[in-house]
mmCIF file of C-alpha atoms in Angstrom:
data_model
loop_
_atom_site.group_PDB
_atom_site.id
_atom_site.type_symbol
_atom_site.label_atom_id
_atom_site.label_comp_id
_atom_site.label_asym_id
_atom_site.label_seq_id
_atom_site.Cartn_x
_atom_site.Cartn_y
_atom_site.Cartn_z
ATOM 1 C CA UNK A 1 20.172 -16.318 -43.951
ATOM 2 C CA UNK A 2 23.307 -15.845 -41.880
ATOM 3 C CA UNK A 3 26.212 -13.549 -42.523
ATOM 4 C CA UNK A 4 29.859 -13.905 -41.635
ATOM 5 C CA UNK A 5 31.936 -10.743 -41.615
ATOM 6 C CA UNK A 6 35.653 -11.008 -42.195
ATOM 7 C CA UNK A 7 38.521 -8.586 -42.361
ATOM 8 C CA UNK A 8 40.712 -9.617 -45.277
ATOM 9 C CA UNK A 9 44.223 -8.327 -45.775
ATOM 10 C CA UNK A 10 46.425 -8.503 -48.844
ATOM 11 C CA UNK A 11 44.026 -7.922 -51.710
ATOM 12 C CA UNK A 12 45.224 -5.319 -54.174
ATOM 13 C CA UNK A 13 43.444 -5.829 -57.461
ATOM 14 C CA UNK A 14 40.404 -7.169 -59.179
ATOM 15 C CA UNK A 15 42.078 -10.483 -59.902
ATOM 16 C CA UNK A 16 42.604 -11.030 -56.194
ATOM 17 C CA UNK A 17 38.922 -10.461 -55.695
ATOM 18 C CA UNK A 18 38.003 -12.968 -58.395
ATOM 19 C CA UNK A 19 40.499 -15.550 -57.176
ATOM 20 C CA UNK A 20 39.230 -15.361 -53.615
ATOM 21 C CA UNK A 21 35.603 -15.485 -54.660
ATOM 22 C CA UNK A 22 36.345 -18.542 -56.736
ATOM 23 C CA UNK A 23 38.168 -20.278 -53.904
ATOM 24 C CA UNK A 24 35.394 -19.493 -51.427
ATOM 25 C CA UNK A 25 32.528 -20.509 -53.645
ATOM 26 C CA UNK A 26 33.891 -24.055 -53.672
ATOM 27 C CA UNK A 27 32.716 -24.260 -50.046
ATOM 28 C CA UNK A 28 29.148 -25.504 -49.791
ATOM 29 C CA UNK A 29 26.072 -23.683 -48.441
ATOM 30 C CA UNK A 30 27.256 -20.273 -49.578
ATOM 31 C CA UNK A 31 24.635 -18.001 -51.029
ATOM 32 C CA UNK A 32 26.456 -14.812 -51.795
ATOM 33 C CA UNK A 33 29.894 -13.346 -51.276
ATOM 34 C CA UNK A 34 30.231 -9.608 -50.908
ATOM 35 C CA UNK A 35 33.899 -9.013 -51.520
ATOM 36 C CA UNK A 36 35.689 -6.101 -53.106
ATOM 37 C CA UNK A 37 39.424 -5.707 -53.418
ATOM 38 C CA UNK A 38 39.298 -2.071 -52.340
ATOM 39 C CA UNK A 39 37.379 -2.902 -49.167
ATOM 40 C CA UNK A 40 39.022 -4.853 -46.358
ATOM 41 C CA UNK A 41 35.701 -6.038 -44.992
ATOM 42 C CA UNK A 42 34.003 -8.928 -46.721
ATOM 43 C CA UNK A 43 30.651 -10.487 -45.955
ATOM 44 C CA UNK A 44 29.747 -14.074 -46.718
ATOM 45 C CA UNK A 45 26.048 -14.956 -46.727
ATOM 46 C CA UNK A 46 25.212 -18.568 -46.135
ATOM 47 C CA UNK A 47 22.231 -20.804 -45.533
ATOM 48 C CA UNK A 48 23.310 -23.516 -43.171
ATOM 49 C CA UNK A 49 26.212 -23.720 -40.806
ATOM 50 C CA UNK A 50 29.611 -23.038 -42.281
ATOM 51 C CA UNK A 51 32.889 -23.666 -40.565
ATOM 52 C CA UNK A 52 34.563 -20.324 -39.868
ATOM 53 C CA UNK A 53 37.978 -21.933 -39.434
ATOM 54 C CA UNK A 54 37.593 -23.616 -42.817
ATOM 55 C CA UNK A 55 36.722 -20.303 -44.478
ATOM 56 C CA UNK A 56 39.744 -18.637 -42.933
ATOM 57 C CA UNK A 57 42.064 -21.469 -43.914
ATOM 58 C CA UNK A 58 40.823 -21.302 -47.525
ATOM 59 C CA UNK A 59 41.575 -17.582 -47.599
ATOM 60 C CA UNK A 60 45.018 -18.134 -46.089
ATOM 61 C CA UNK A 61 45.809 -20.894 -48.562
ATOM 62 C CA UNK A 62 45.049 -18.442 -51.361
ATOM 63 C CA UNK A 63 47.719 -16.147 -49.977
ATOM 64 C CA UNK A 64 45.652 -13.590 -48.052
ATOM 65 C CA UNK A 65 44.994 -13.127 -44.362
ATOM 66 C CA UNK A 66 41.602 -13.094 -42.705
ATOM 67 C CA UNK A 67 40.144 -12.479 -39.283
ATOM 68 C CA UNK A 68 36.495 -12.688 -38.175
ATOM 69 C CA UNK A 69 35.111 -9.313 -37.159
ATOM 70 C CA UNK A 70 32.194 -10.262 -34.972
ATOM 71 C CA UNK A 71 33.302 -12.627 -32.274
ATOM 72 C CA UNK A 72 36.320 -12.485 -30.035
ATOM 73 C CA UNK A 73 37.176 -8.830 -30.308
ATOM 74 C CA UNK A 74 33.841 -7.033 -30.291
ATOM 75 C CA UNK A 75 32.195 -5.527 -27.230
ATOM 76 C CA UNK A 76 28.556 -6.335 -26.705
ATOM 77 C CA UNK A 77 26.053 -6.079 -23.899
ATOM 78 C CA UNK A 78 25.382 -9.800 -23.688
ATOM 79 C CA UNK A 79 29.023 -10.695 -23.098
ATOM 80 C CA UNK A 80 29.513 -7.877 -20.567
ATOM 81 C CA UNK A 81 26.478 -9.128 -18.646
ATOM 82 C CA UNK A 82 27.813 -12.681 -18.781
ATOM 83 C CA UNK A 83 31.201 -11.452 -17.568
ATOM 84 C CA UNK A 84 29.648 -9.633 -14.600
ATOM 85 C CA UNK A 85 27.554 -12.719 -13.829
ATOM 86 C CA UNK A 86 30.604 -14.952 -13.892
ATOM 87 C CA UNK A 87 32.360 -12.592 -11.489
ATOM 88 C CA UNK A 88 29.756 -13.534 -8.891
ATOM 89 C CA UNK A 89 29.760 -17.241 -9.712
ATOM 90 C CA UNK A 90 32.181 -19.104 -7.466
ATOM 91 C CA UNK A 91 32.331 -22.070 -9.850
ATOM 92 C CA UNK A 92 33.876 -19.982 -12.607
ATOM 93 C CA UNK A 93 37.521 -18.975 -12.639
ATOM 94 C CA UNK A 94 36.664 -15.268 -12.505
ATOM 95 C CA UNK A 95 34.274 -15.613 -9.560
ATOM 96 C CA UNK A 96 36.739 -17.778 -7.672
ATOM 97 C CA UNK A 97 39.447 -15.201 -8.268
ATOM 98 C CA UNK A 98 37.352 -12.350 -6.852
ATOM 99 C CA UNK A 99 36.522 -14.498 -3.842
ATOM 100 C CA UNK A 100 40.199 -15.245 -3.177
ATOM 101 C CA UNK A 101 41.144 -11.601 -3.730
ATOM 102 C CA UNK A 102 38.674 -10.478 -1.046
ATOM 103 C CA UNK A 103 40.040 -13.100 1.345
ATOM 104 C CA UNK A 104 43.610 -12.039 0.681
ATOM 105 C CA UNK A 105 42.675 -8.399 1.210
ATOM 106 C CA UNK A 106 41.128 -9.261 4.592
ATOM 107 C CA UNK A 107 44.196 -11.263 5.636
ATOM 108 C CA UNK A 108 46.596 -8.497 4.601
ATOM 109 C CA UNK A 109 44.512 -5.841 6.356
ATOM 110 C CA UNK A 110 44.582 -7.942 9.498
ATOM 111 C CA UNK A 111 48.361 -8.325 9.299
ATOM 112 C CA UNK A 112 48.865 -4.599 8.772
ATOM 113 C CA UNK A 113 46.637 -4.022 11.797
ATOM 114 C CA UNK A 114 48.829 -6.320 13.862
ATOM 115 C CA UNK A 115 51.932 -4.560 12.559
ATOM 116 C CA UNK A 116 50.427 -1.209 13.532
ATOM 117 C CA UNK A 117 49.764 -2.201 17.104
ATOM 118 C CA UNK A 118 53.043 -4.109 17.272
ATOM 119 C CA UNK A 119 55.586 -1.687 15.832
ATOM 120 C CA UNK A 120 54.154 1.397 14.196
ATOM 121 C CA UNK A 121 52.032 2.788 17.026
ATOM 122 C CA UNK A 122 55.002 4.617 18.535
ATOM 123 C CA UNK A 123 55.860 6.481 15.356
ATOM 124 C CA UNK A 124 54.484 10.016 15.720
ATOM 125 C CA UNK A 125 51.754 11.091 13.309
ATOM 126 C CA UNK A 126 51.761 7.597 11.789
ATOM 127 C CA UNK A 127 48.409 7.661 10.021
ATOM 128 C CA UNK A 128 49.040 10.916 8.175
ATOM 129 C CA UNK A 129 52.587 10.011 7.172
ATOM 130 C CA UNK A 130 52.201 6.316 6.330
ATOM 131 C CA UNK A 131 48.857 4.804 7.283
ATOM 132 C CA UNK A 132 46.789 6.430 4.558
ATOM 133 C CA UNK A 133 49.236 5.285 1.868
ATOM 134 C CA UNK A 134 49.487 1.776 3.299
ATOM 135 C CA UNK A 135 45.709 1.378 2.937
ATOM 136 C CA UNK A 136 46.038 2.206 -0.748
ATOM 137 C CA UNK A 137 49.056 -0.060 -1.026
ATOM 138 C CA UNK A 138 46.865 -2.967 0.100
ATOM 139 C CA UNK A 139 44.081 -2.097 -2.318
ATOM 140 C CA UNK A 140 46.479 -1.649 -5.226
ATOM 141 C CA UNK A 141 48.470 -4.819 -4.600
ATOM 142 C CA UNK A 142 45.338 -6.965 -4.399
ATOM 143 C CA UNK A 143 43.902 -5.219 -7.470
ATOM 144 C CA UNK A 144 47.055 -5.875 -9.508
ATOM 145 C CA UNK A 145 47.460 -9.431 -8.245
ATOM 146 C CA UNK A 146 43.888 -10.277 -9.235
ATOM 147 C CA UNK A 147 44.558 -9.288 -12.830
ATOM 148 C CA UNK A 148 47.961 -10.960 -12.845
ATOM 149 C CA UNK A 149 46.442 -14.227 -11.664
ATOM 150 C CA UNK A 150 43.631 -13.935 -14.135
ATOM 151 C CA UNK A 151 46.296 -13.935 -16.845
ATOM 152 C CA UNK A 152 48.258 -16.725 -15.211
ATOM 153 C CA UNK A 153 45.243 -19.066 -15.049
ATOM 154 C CA UNK A 154 45.152 -19.143 -18.822
ATOM 155 C CA UNK A 155 48.889 -19.577 -19.175
ATOM 156 C CA UNK A 156 50.394 -19.094 -22.589
ATOM 157 C CA UNK A 157 47.307 -19.142 -24.737
ATOM 158 C CA UNK A 158 47.206 -15.552 -25.918
ATOM 159 C CA UNK A 159 47.794 -14.073 -29.334
ATOM 160 C CA UNK A 160 50.736 -11.751 -29.769
ATOM 161 C CA UNK A 161 48.656 -8.568 -29.776
ATOM 162 C CA UNK A 162 46.843 -9.524 -26.590
ATOM 163 C CA UNK A 163 50.126 -10.496 -24.964
ATOM 164 C CA UNK A 164 51.610 -7.086 -25.690
ATOM 165 C CA UNK A 165 48.502 -5.381 -24.347
ATOM 166 C CA UNK A 166 48.772 -7.468 -21.186
ATOM 167 C CA UNK A 167 52.472 -6.798 -20.719
ATOM 168 C CA UNK A 168 52.010 -3.073 -21.199
ATOM 169 C CA UNK A 169 48.944 -2.620 -19.000
ATOM 170 C CA UNK A 170 50.224 -4.752 -16.143
ATOM 171 C CA UNK A 171 53.769 -3.400 -16.325
ATOM 172 C CA UNK A 172 52.777 0.235 -16.440
ATOM 173 C CA UNK A 173 50.057 0.094 -13.814
ATOM 174 C CA UNK A 174 52.003 -1.994 -11.291
ATOM 175 C CA UNK A 175 55.020 0.290 -11.663
ATOM 176 C CA UNK A 176 52.868 3.386 -11.407
ATOM 177 C CA UNK A 177 50.827 2.309 -8.398
ATOM 178 C CA UNK A 178 53.874 1.254 -6.383
ATOM 179 C CA UNK A 179 55.857 4.288 -7.530
ATOM 180 C CA UNK A 180 53.178 6.767 -6.509
ATOM 181 C CA UNK A 181 52.847 5.245 -3.026
ATOM 182 C CA UNK A 182 56.530 4.963 -2.215
ATOM 183 C CA UNK A 183 57.127 8.347 -3.822
ATOM 184 C CA UNK A 184 54.630 9.894 -1.436
ATOM 185 C CA UNK A 185 56.521 8.707 1.651
ATOM 186 C CA UNK A 186 60.156 8.404 0.583
ATOM 187 C CA UNK A 187 60.682 10.786 -2.308
ATOM 188 C CA UNK A 188 61.729 10.494 -5.925
ATOM 189 C CA UNK A 189 64.723 8.187 -5.688
ATOM 190 C CA UNK A 190 63.376 5.364 -3.552
ATOM 191 C CA UNK A 191 59.931 5.705 -5.147
ATOM 192 C CA UNK A 192 61.328 5.435 -8.661
ATOM 193 C CA UNK A 193 63.555 2.489 -7.864
ATOM 194 C CA UNK A 194 60.809 0.569 -6.048
ATOM 195 C CA UNK A 195 58.265 1.388 -8.761
ATOM 196 C CA UNK A 196 60.436 0.494 -11.722
ATOM 197 C CA UNK A 197 61.803 -2.699 -10.183
ATOM 198 C CA UNK A 198 58.367 -4.033 -9.321
ATOM 199 C CA UNK A 199 56.858 -2.740 -12.567
ATOM 200 C CA UNK A 200 59.574 -4.307 -14.723
ATOM 201 C CA UNK A 201 59.459 -7.622 -12.889
ATOM 202 C CA UNK A 202 55.684 -7.969 -12.922
ATOM 203 C CA UNK A 203 55.320 -6.576 -16.455
ATOM 204 C CA UNK A 204 57.970 -8.905 -17.860
ATOM 205 C CA UNK A 205 56.551 -11.858 -15.991
ATOM 206 C CA UNK A 206 53.049 -11.273 -17.379
ATOM 207 C CA UNK A 207 54.230 -10.387 -20.873
ATOM 208 C CA UNK A 208 55.982 -13.766 -20.947
ATOM 209 C CA UNK A 209 52.715 -15.263 -22.198
ATOM 210 C CA UNK A 210 53.603 -14.174 -25.734
ATOM 211 C CA UNK A 211 57.363 -14.494 -25.785
ATOM 212 C CA UNK A 212 60.103 -11.905 -26.048
ATOM 213 C CA UNK A 213 57.837 -9.231 -27.520
ATOM 214 C CA UNK A 214 55.550 -9.306 -24.485
ATOM 215 C CA UNK A 215 58.483 -9.401 -22.069
ATOM 216 C CA UNK A 216 60.093 -6.351 -23.654
ATOM 217 C CA UNK A 217 56.814 -4.493 -23.687
ATOM 218 C CA UNK A 218 56.228 -5.351 -20.019
ATOM 219 C CA UNK A 219 59.702 -4.335 -18.907
ATOM 220 C CA UNK A 220 59.592 -1.055 -20.783
ATOM 221 C CA UNK A 221 56.141 -0.167 -19.487
ATOM 222 C CA UNK A 222 57.256 -1.073 -15.957
ATOM 223 C CA UNK A 223 60.205 1.328 -16.184
ATOM 224 C CA UNK A 224 58.003 4.155 -17.427
ATOM 225 C CA UNK A 225 55.238 3.480 -14.939
ATOM 226 C CA UNK A 226 57.638 3.358 -11.996
ATOM 227 C CA UNK A 227 59.296 6.665 -12.846
ATOM 228 C CA UNK A 228 55.980 8.316 -13.600
ATOM 229 C CA UNK A 229 54.380 7.182 -10.343
ATOM 230 C CA UNK A 230 57.069 8.674 -8.150
ATOM 231 C CA UNK A 231 57.058 11.835 -10.230
ATOM 232 C CA UNK A 232 53.307 12.288 -9.825
ATOM 233 C CA UNK A 233 53.625 12.025 -6.059
ATOM 234 C CA UNK A 234 56.448 14.537 -5.850
ATOM 235 C CA UNK A 235 54.684 17.048 -8.051
ATOM 236 C CA UNK A 236 51.521 16.835 -5.987
ATOM 237 C CA UNK A 237 53.352 17.145 -2.681
ATOM 238 C CA UNK A 238 52.135 20.688 -2.106
ATOM 239 C CA UNK A 239 48.772 20.015 -3.689
ATOM 240 C CA UNK A 240 45.998 17.498 -3.100
ATOM 241 C CA UNK A 241 48.339 14.504 -2.824
ATOM 242 C CA UNK A 242 45.942 12.530 -0.631
ATOM 243 C CA UNK A 243 42.998 13.144 -2.922
ATOM 244 C CA UNK A 244 44.781 11.800 -6.002
ATOM 245 C CA UNK A 245 45.026 8.310 -4.491
ATOM 246 C CA UNK A 246 41.356 7.283 -4.661
ATOM 247 C CA UNK A 247 41.170 8.810 -8.151
ATOM 248 C CA UNK A 248 44.241 6.947 -9.432
ATOM 249 C CA UNK A 249 43.117 3.712 -7.813
ATOM 250 C CA UNK A 250 39.644 4.076 -9.324
ATOM 251 C CA UNK A 251 41.056 4.734 -12.785
ATOM 252 C CA UNK A 252 43.411 1.761 -12.507
ATOM 253 C CA UNK A 253 40.560 -0.473 -11.353
ATOM 254 C CA UNK A 254 38.596 0.580 -14.428
ATOM 255 C CA UNK A 255 41.500 -0.234 -16.749
ATOM 256 C CA UNK A 256 42.203 -3.566 -15.082
ATOM 257 C CA UNK A 257 38.501 -4.415 -15.269
ATOM 258 C CA UNK A 258 38.667 -3.776 -19.005
ATOM 259 C CA UNK A 259 41.772 -5.936 -19.300
ATOM 260 C CA UNK A 260 40.056 -8.737 -17.396
ATOM 261 C CA UNK A 261 37.066 -8.493 -19.710
ATOM 262 C CA UNK A 262 39.399 -8.734 -22.693
ATOM 263 C CA UNK A 263 41.114 -11.823 -21.268
ATOM 264 C CA UNK A 264 37.729 -13.314 -20.452
ATOM 265 C CA UNK A 265 36.543 -12.830 -24.025
ATOM 266 C CA UNK A 266 39.744 -14.103 -25.545
ATOM 267 C CA UNK A 267 39.859 -17.335 -23.600
ATOM 268 C CA UNK A 268 36.215 -18.186 -22.958
ATOM 269 C CA UNK A 269 37.212 -21.329 -21.105
ATOM 270 C CA UNK A 270 36.073 -20.585 -17.616
ATOM 271 C CA UNK A 271 36.364 -23.960 -15.976
ATOM 272 C CA UNK A 272 38.936 -23.918 -13.237
ATOM 273 C CA UNK A 273 41.819 -26.214 -14.022
ATOM 274 C CA UNK A 274 44.074 -27.892 -11.516
ATOM 275 C CA UNK A 275 47.133 -25.717 -11.925
ATOM 276 C CA UNK A 276 45.002 -22.777 -10.954
ATOM 277 C CA UNK A 277 43.892 -24.338 -7.671
ATOM 278 C CA UNK A 278 47.521 -25.000 -6.903
ATOM 279 C CA UNK A 279 48.332 -21.354 -7.532
ATOM 280 C CA UNK A 280 46.080 -20.125 -4.739
ATOM 281 C CA UNK A 281 48.922 -20.276 -2.239
ATOM 282 C CA UNK A 282 51.231 -18.391 -4.604
ATOM 283 C CA UNK A 283 48.604 -15.681 -4.956
ATOM 284 C CA UNK A 284 48.542 -15.090 -1.217
ATOM 285 C CA UNK A 285 52.299 -15.227 -0.753
ATOM 286 C CA UNK A 286 52.881 -12.908 -3.738
ATOM 287 C CA UNK A 287 50.576 -10.240 -2.270
ATOM 288 C CA UNK A 288 52.016 -10.759 1.191
ATOM 289 C CA UNK A 289 55.626 -10.468 0.065
ATOM 290 C CA UNK A 290 55.124 -7.307 -1.982
ATOM 291 C CA UNK A 291 53.064 -5.634 0.726
ATOM 292 C CA UNK A 292 55.588 -6.417 3.452
ATOM 293 C CA UNK A 293 58.600 -5.350 1.397
ATOM 294 C CA UNK A 294 56.981 -2.092 0.272
ATOM 295 C CA UNK A 295 55.670 -1.298 3.759
ATOM 296 C CA UNK A 296 59.141 -1.864 5.154
ATOM 297 C CA UNK A 297 60.711 0.391 2.531
ATOM 298 C CA UNK A 298 58.105 3.084 3.212
ATOM 299 C CA UNK A 299 58.577 3.140 6.960
ATOM 300 C CA UNK A 300 62.255 2.321 7.386
ATOM 301 C CA UNK A 301 63.775 3.037 3.973
ATOM 302 C CA UNK A 302 65.960 6.032 3.219
ATOM 303 C CA UNK A 303 64.099 9.250 2.538
ATOM 304 C CA UNK A 304 64.885 12.268 0.454
ATOM 305 C CA UNK A 305 65.567 15.616 2.157
ATOM 306 C CA UNK A 306 61.950 16.706 1.787
ATOM 307 C CA UNK A 307 60.744 14.056 4.211
ATOM 308 C CA UNK A 308 63.322 14.335 6.988
ATOM 309 C CA UNK B 1 53.981 -27.093 -79.980
ATOM 310 C CA UNK B 2 53.620 -23.991 -77.913
ATOM 311 C CA UNK B 3 51.559 -20.970 -78.791
ATOM 312 C CA UNK B 4 52.132 -17.517 -77.379
ATOM 313 C CA UNK B 5 49.222 -15.160 -76.866
ATOM 314 C CA UNK B 6 49.779 -11.515 -75.996
ATOM 315 C CA UNK B 7 47.392 -10.395 -73.288
ATOM 316 C CA UNK B 8 46.943 -6.837 -72.125
ATOM 317 C CA UNK B 9 45.675 -5.826 -68.685
ATOM 318 C CA UNK B 10 47.582 -8.207 -66.428
ATOM 319 C CA UNK B 11 49.351 -6.398 -63.641
ATOM 320 C CA UNK B 12 50.007 -8.779 -60.788
ATOM 321 C CA UNK B 13 50.598 -12.310 -59.650
ATOM 322 C CA UNK B 14 46.898 -12.803 -58.916
ATOM 323 C CA UNK B 15 46.088 -12.136 -62.559
ATOM 324 C CA UNK B 16 48.543 -14.881 -63.534
ATOM 325 C CA UNK B 17 46.966 -17.350 -61.135
ATOM 326 C CA UNK B 18 43.466 -16.412 -62.229
ATOM 327 C CA UNK B 19 44.088 -16.933 -65.938
ATOM 328 C CA UNK B 20 46.033 -20.116 -65.312
ATOM 329 C CA UNK B 21 43.200 -21.470 -63.139
ATOM 330 C CA UNK B 22 40.469 -20.562 -65.591
ATOM 331 C CA UNK B 23 42.289 -22.176 -68.481
ATOM 332 C CA UNK B 24 43.067 -25.258 -66.459
ATOM 333 C CA UNK B 25 39.387 -25.689 -65.704
ATOM 334 C CA UNK B 26 38.763 -25.808 -69.434
ATOM 335 C CA UNK B 27 41.453 -28.481 -69.721
ATOM 336 C CA UNK B 28 44.110 -26.247 -71.211
ATOM 337 C CA UNK B 29 47.612 -26.165 -69.784
ATOM 338 C CA UNK B 30 49.239 -22.763 -69.904
ATOM 339 C CA UNK B 31 52.063 -20.695 -68.480
ATOM 340 C CA UNK B 32 51.336 -17.073 -67.691
ATOM 341 C CA UNK B 33 53.821 -14.229 -67.311
ATOM 342 C CA UNK B 34 52.250 -10.926 -66.361
ATOM 343 C CA UNK B 35 55.457 -8.913 -66.763
ATOM 344 C CA UNK B 36 55.827 -9.879 -70.417
ATOM 345 C CA UNK B 37 52.063 -9.887 -70.907
ATOM 346 C CA UNK B 38 52.210 -13.373 -72.333
ATOM 347 C CA UNK B 39 50.072 -16.462 -72.017
ATOM 348 C CA UNK B 40 51.835 -19.524 -73.374
ATOM 349 C CA UNK B 41 49.612 -22.436 -74.288
ATOM 350 C CA UNK B 42 51.403 -25.771 -73.956
ATOM 351 C CA UNK B 43 50.537 -28.689 -76.258
ATOM 352 C CA UNK B 44 48.990 -26.416 -78.828
ATOM 353 C CA UNK B 45 47.877 -28.248 -81.982
ATOM 354 C CA UNK B 46 45.278 -28.054 -84.721
ATOM 355 C CA UNK B 47 42.570 -29.457 -82.431
ATOM 356 C CA UNK B 48 42.931 -26.688 -79.846
ATOM 357 C CA UNK B 49 40.071 -24.205 -79.866
ATOM 358 C CA UNK B 50 41.838 -20.851 -79.947
ATOM 359 C CA UNK B 51 38.600 -18.866 -79.990
ATOM 360 C CA UNK B 52 37.538 -20.527 -76.757
ATOM 361 C CA UNK B 53 40.842 -19.592 -75.111
ATOM 362 C CA UNK B 54 40.371 -15.991 -76.185
ATOM 363 C CA UNK B 55 36.848 -16.060 -74.797
ATOM 364 C CA UNK B 56 37.996 -17.368 -71.399
ATOM 365 C CA UNK B 57 40.698 -14.723 -71.071
ATOM 366 C CA UNK B 58 38.436 -11.872 -72.144
ATOM 367 C CA UNK B 59 35.639 -13.050 -69.850
ATOM 368 C CA UNK B 60 37.929 -12.273 -66.917
ATOM 369 C CA UNK B 61 38.491 -8.739 -68.033
ATOM 370 C CA UNK B 62 41.716 -8.923 -70.060
ATOM 371 C CA UNK B 63 42.327 -8.009 -73.665
ATOM 372 C CA UNK B 64 43.822 -10.448 -76.141
ATOM 373 C CA UNK B 65 45.978 -8.861 -78.870
ATOM 374 C CA UNK B 66 45.316 -10.728 -82.110
#
């Protein structure tokens, strides 16, 4: 015997319970319905296959709302293992993305190397003042871009809640990571402005997948992240500023990994489509552009009094 | 002819729908108003089985005032 667990909203009395039970029992193959009006969670026991969408549409037609509990939103070992396996599989969208991200990181590192020997070598004490932060800039940009492109592969197919989650996570983290880096070399003003501009732009762009709500969420999170990033740097100036970078990057990687897992579970269609292949070039140029602009701001941009 | 039955224990729209549905299944057309506590049987005549109607309503947990 199989069981389908649902979360039902809108029931408020015994009659609701009876009505819903009556409507559901019209569906074939159902053995028992465990449904109480004072409990949101209902269980339907059935013998053969039943169509989950049909069950949900029956409940909605009766005037209530329903959502399956097991399924898209739960965390389980099997799906985490499958996710990690797909990350290594170059034929899946996720695996392909990781592969491209590593390539882009190598290309960007090479370019920064060229820039170092071309222009930056003459700047005194370059590594301590800029170099260390530029390394983290590269890591952070590629990290963010990987998640952003993971979202962009699947386009506009997210529910509103997921879209808001995406807008907020991407907006806040991209603002924060840029803000903390630029804040560490240029001070509060330039760090805040760079962080909030990039955070708002990227957050709004990613939140777009669920309309105005996602855009607003992304923009707002970008503003907060940008300001907070620069602030963190400034406050840690006389403390372990350098040590906070690997910690912050690690924490962000963990969060973005979780976000990617969520997107993976929500979409479940891992075949690469054509628009995604086309986007490969955009991925590289996006990372390249942001890295170059931020590097330029860091080295040649105006600095607050503390850094002169 | 219409026949009004006073029913106690209805308190929401779902109760209305439930009673209406149950009666309809027995082939009886009725209007239900939970605010007034009334079930109005349409096309009521000498052949209609009033006891059966009472039974259906009480089976679902409501009280019929006779």
